[in-house]
Tab-separated table of C-alpha atoms in Angstrom:
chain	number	residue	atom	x	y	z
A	26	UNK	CA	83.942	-61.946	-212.220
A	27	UNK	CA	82.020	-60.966	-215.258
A	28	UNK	CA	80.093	-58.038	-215.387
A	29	UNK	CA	76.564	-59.183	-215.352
A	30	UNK	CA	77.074	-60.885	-211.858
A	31	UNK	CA	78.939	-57.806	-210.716
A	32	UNK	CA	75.881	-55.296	-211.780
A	33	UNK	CA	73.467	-58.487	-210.108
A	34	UNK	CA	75.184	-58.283	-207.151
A	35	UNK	CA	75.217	-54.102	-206.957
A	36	UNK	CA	71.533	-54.344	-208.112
A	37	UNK	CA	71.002	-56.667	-204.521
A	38	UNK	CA	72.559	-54.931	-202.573
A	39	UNK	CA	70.838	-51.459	-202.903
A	40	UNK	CA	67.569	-53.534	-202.937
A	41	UNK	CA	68.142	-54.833	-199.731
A	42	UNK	CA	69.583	-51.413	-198.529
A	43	UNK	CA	65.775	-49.715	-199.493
A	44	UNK	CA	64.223	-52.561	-198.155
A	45	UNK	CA	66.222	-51.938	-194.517
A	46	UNK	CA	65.489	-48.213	-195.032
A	47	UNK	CA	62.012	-48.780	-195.731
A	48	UNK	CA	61.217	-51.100	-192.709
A	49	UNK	CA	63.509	-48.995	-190.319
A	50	UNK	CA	60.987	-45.963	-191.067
A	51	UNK	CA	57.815	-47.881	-190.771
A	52	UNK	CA	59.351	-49.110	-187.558
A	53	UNK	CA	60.025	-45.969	-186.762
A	54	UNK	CA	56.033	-44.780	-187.376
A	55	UNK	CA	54.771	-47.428	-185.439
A	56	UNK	CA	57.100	-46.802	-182.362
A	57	UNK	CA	56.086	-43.057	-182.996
A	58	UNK	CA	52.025	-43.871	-183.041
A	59	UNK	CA	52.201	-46.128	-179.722
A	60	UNK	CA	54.220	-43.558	-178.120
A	61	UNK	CA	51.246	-40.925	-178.939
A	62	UNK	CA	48.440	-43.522	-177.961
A	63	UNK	CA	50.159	-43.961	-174.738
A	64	UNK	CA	50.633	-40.453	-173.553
A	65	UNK	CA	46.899	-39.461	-175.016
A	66	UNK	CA	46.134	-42.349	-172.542
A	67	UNK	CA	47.570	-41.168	-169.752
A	68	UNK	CA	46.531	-37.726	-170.325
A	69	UNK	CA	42.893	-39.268	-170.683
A	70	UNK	CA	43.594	-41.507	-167.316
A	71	UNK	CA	44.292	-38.020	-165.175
A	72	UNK	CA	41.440	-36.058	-163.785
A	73	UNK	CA	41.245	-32.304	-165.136
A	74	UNK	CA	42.359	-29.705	-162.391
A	75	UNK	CA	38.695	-28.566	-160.641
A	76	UNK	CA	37.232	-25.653	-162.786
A	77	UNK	CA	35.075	-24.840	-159.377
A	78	UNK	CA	30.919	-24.218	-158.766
A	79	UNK	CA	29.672	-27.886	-160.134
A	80	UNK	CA	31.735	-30.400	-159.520
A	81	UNK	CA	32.678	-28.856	-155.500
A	82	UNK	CA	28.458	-28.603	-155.358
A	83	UNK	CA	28.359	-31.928	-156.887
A	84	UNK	CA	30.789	-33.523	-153.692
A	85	UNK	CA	29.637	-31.176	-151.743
A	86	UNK	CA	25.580	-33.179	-151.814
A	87	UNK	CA	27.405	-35.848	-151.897
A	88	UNK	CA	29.049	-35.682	-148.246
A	89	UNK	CA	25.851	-34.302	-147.047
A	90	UNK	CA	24.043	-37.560	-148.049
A	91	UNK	CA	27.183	-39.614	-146.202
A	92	UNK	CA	26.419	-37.451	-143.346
A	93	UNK	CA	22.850	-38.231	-143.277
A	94	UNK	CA	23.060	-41.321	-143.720
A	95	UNK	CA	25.240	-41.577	-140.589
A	96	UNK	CA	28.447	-42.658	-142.559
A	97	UNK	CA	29.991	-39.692	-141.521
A	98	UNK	CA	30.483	-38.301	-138.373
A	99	UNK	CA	30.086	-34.867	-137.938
A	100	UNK	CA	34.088	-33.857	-137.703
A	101	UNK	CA	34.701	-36.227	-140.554
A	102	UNK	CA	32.196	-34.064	-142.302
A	103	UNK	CA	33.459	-30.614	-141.540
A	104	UNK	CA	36.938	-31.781	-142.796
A	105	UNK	CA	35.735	-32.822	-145.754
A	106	UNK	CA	33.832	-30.075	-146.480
A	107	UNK	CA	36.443	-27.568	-145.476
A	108	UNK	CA	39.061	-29.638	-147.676
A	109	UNK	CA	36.722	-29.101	-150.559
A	110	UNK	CA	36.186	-25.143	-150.118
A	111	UNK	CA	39.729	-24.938	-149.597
């Protein structure tokens, strides 16, 4: 074989070789970057552990108004309520 197609062939080879490397790592990124949208999703999608005083006041008016309203009954309230105070 003469040498220019020999040194062709070489140079072809290790193009295609950084051409595989290149796509494997921006494969690799892209994989990477869904994975980190996914689990900020998720971390988004669960509710934060209650911090206490608003949001318990907050559900706490909340079953009162049910209660008024007379889409509670009263032991369905005081479960409720005692679920919420713990």
């Amino acid at each position: 074989m003469p040498p220019l197609r020999r040194s062709m062939r070489r140079t072809s080879r290790r193009t295609s070789r950084r051409t595989s490397r290149r796509m494997n790592r921006r494969m690799d990124r892209r994989e990477q970057a869904a994975e980190d949208q996914a689990a900020q999703q998720q971390a988004a999608a669960q509710p934060a552990p209650s911090s206490g005083g608003g949001d318990d006041v907050a559900k706490l008016q909340e079953l009162a108004t049910l209660h008024a309203s007379g889409a509670l009954t009263d032991e369905e309230f005081a479960a409720a309520k005692a679920k919420i105070l713990g």
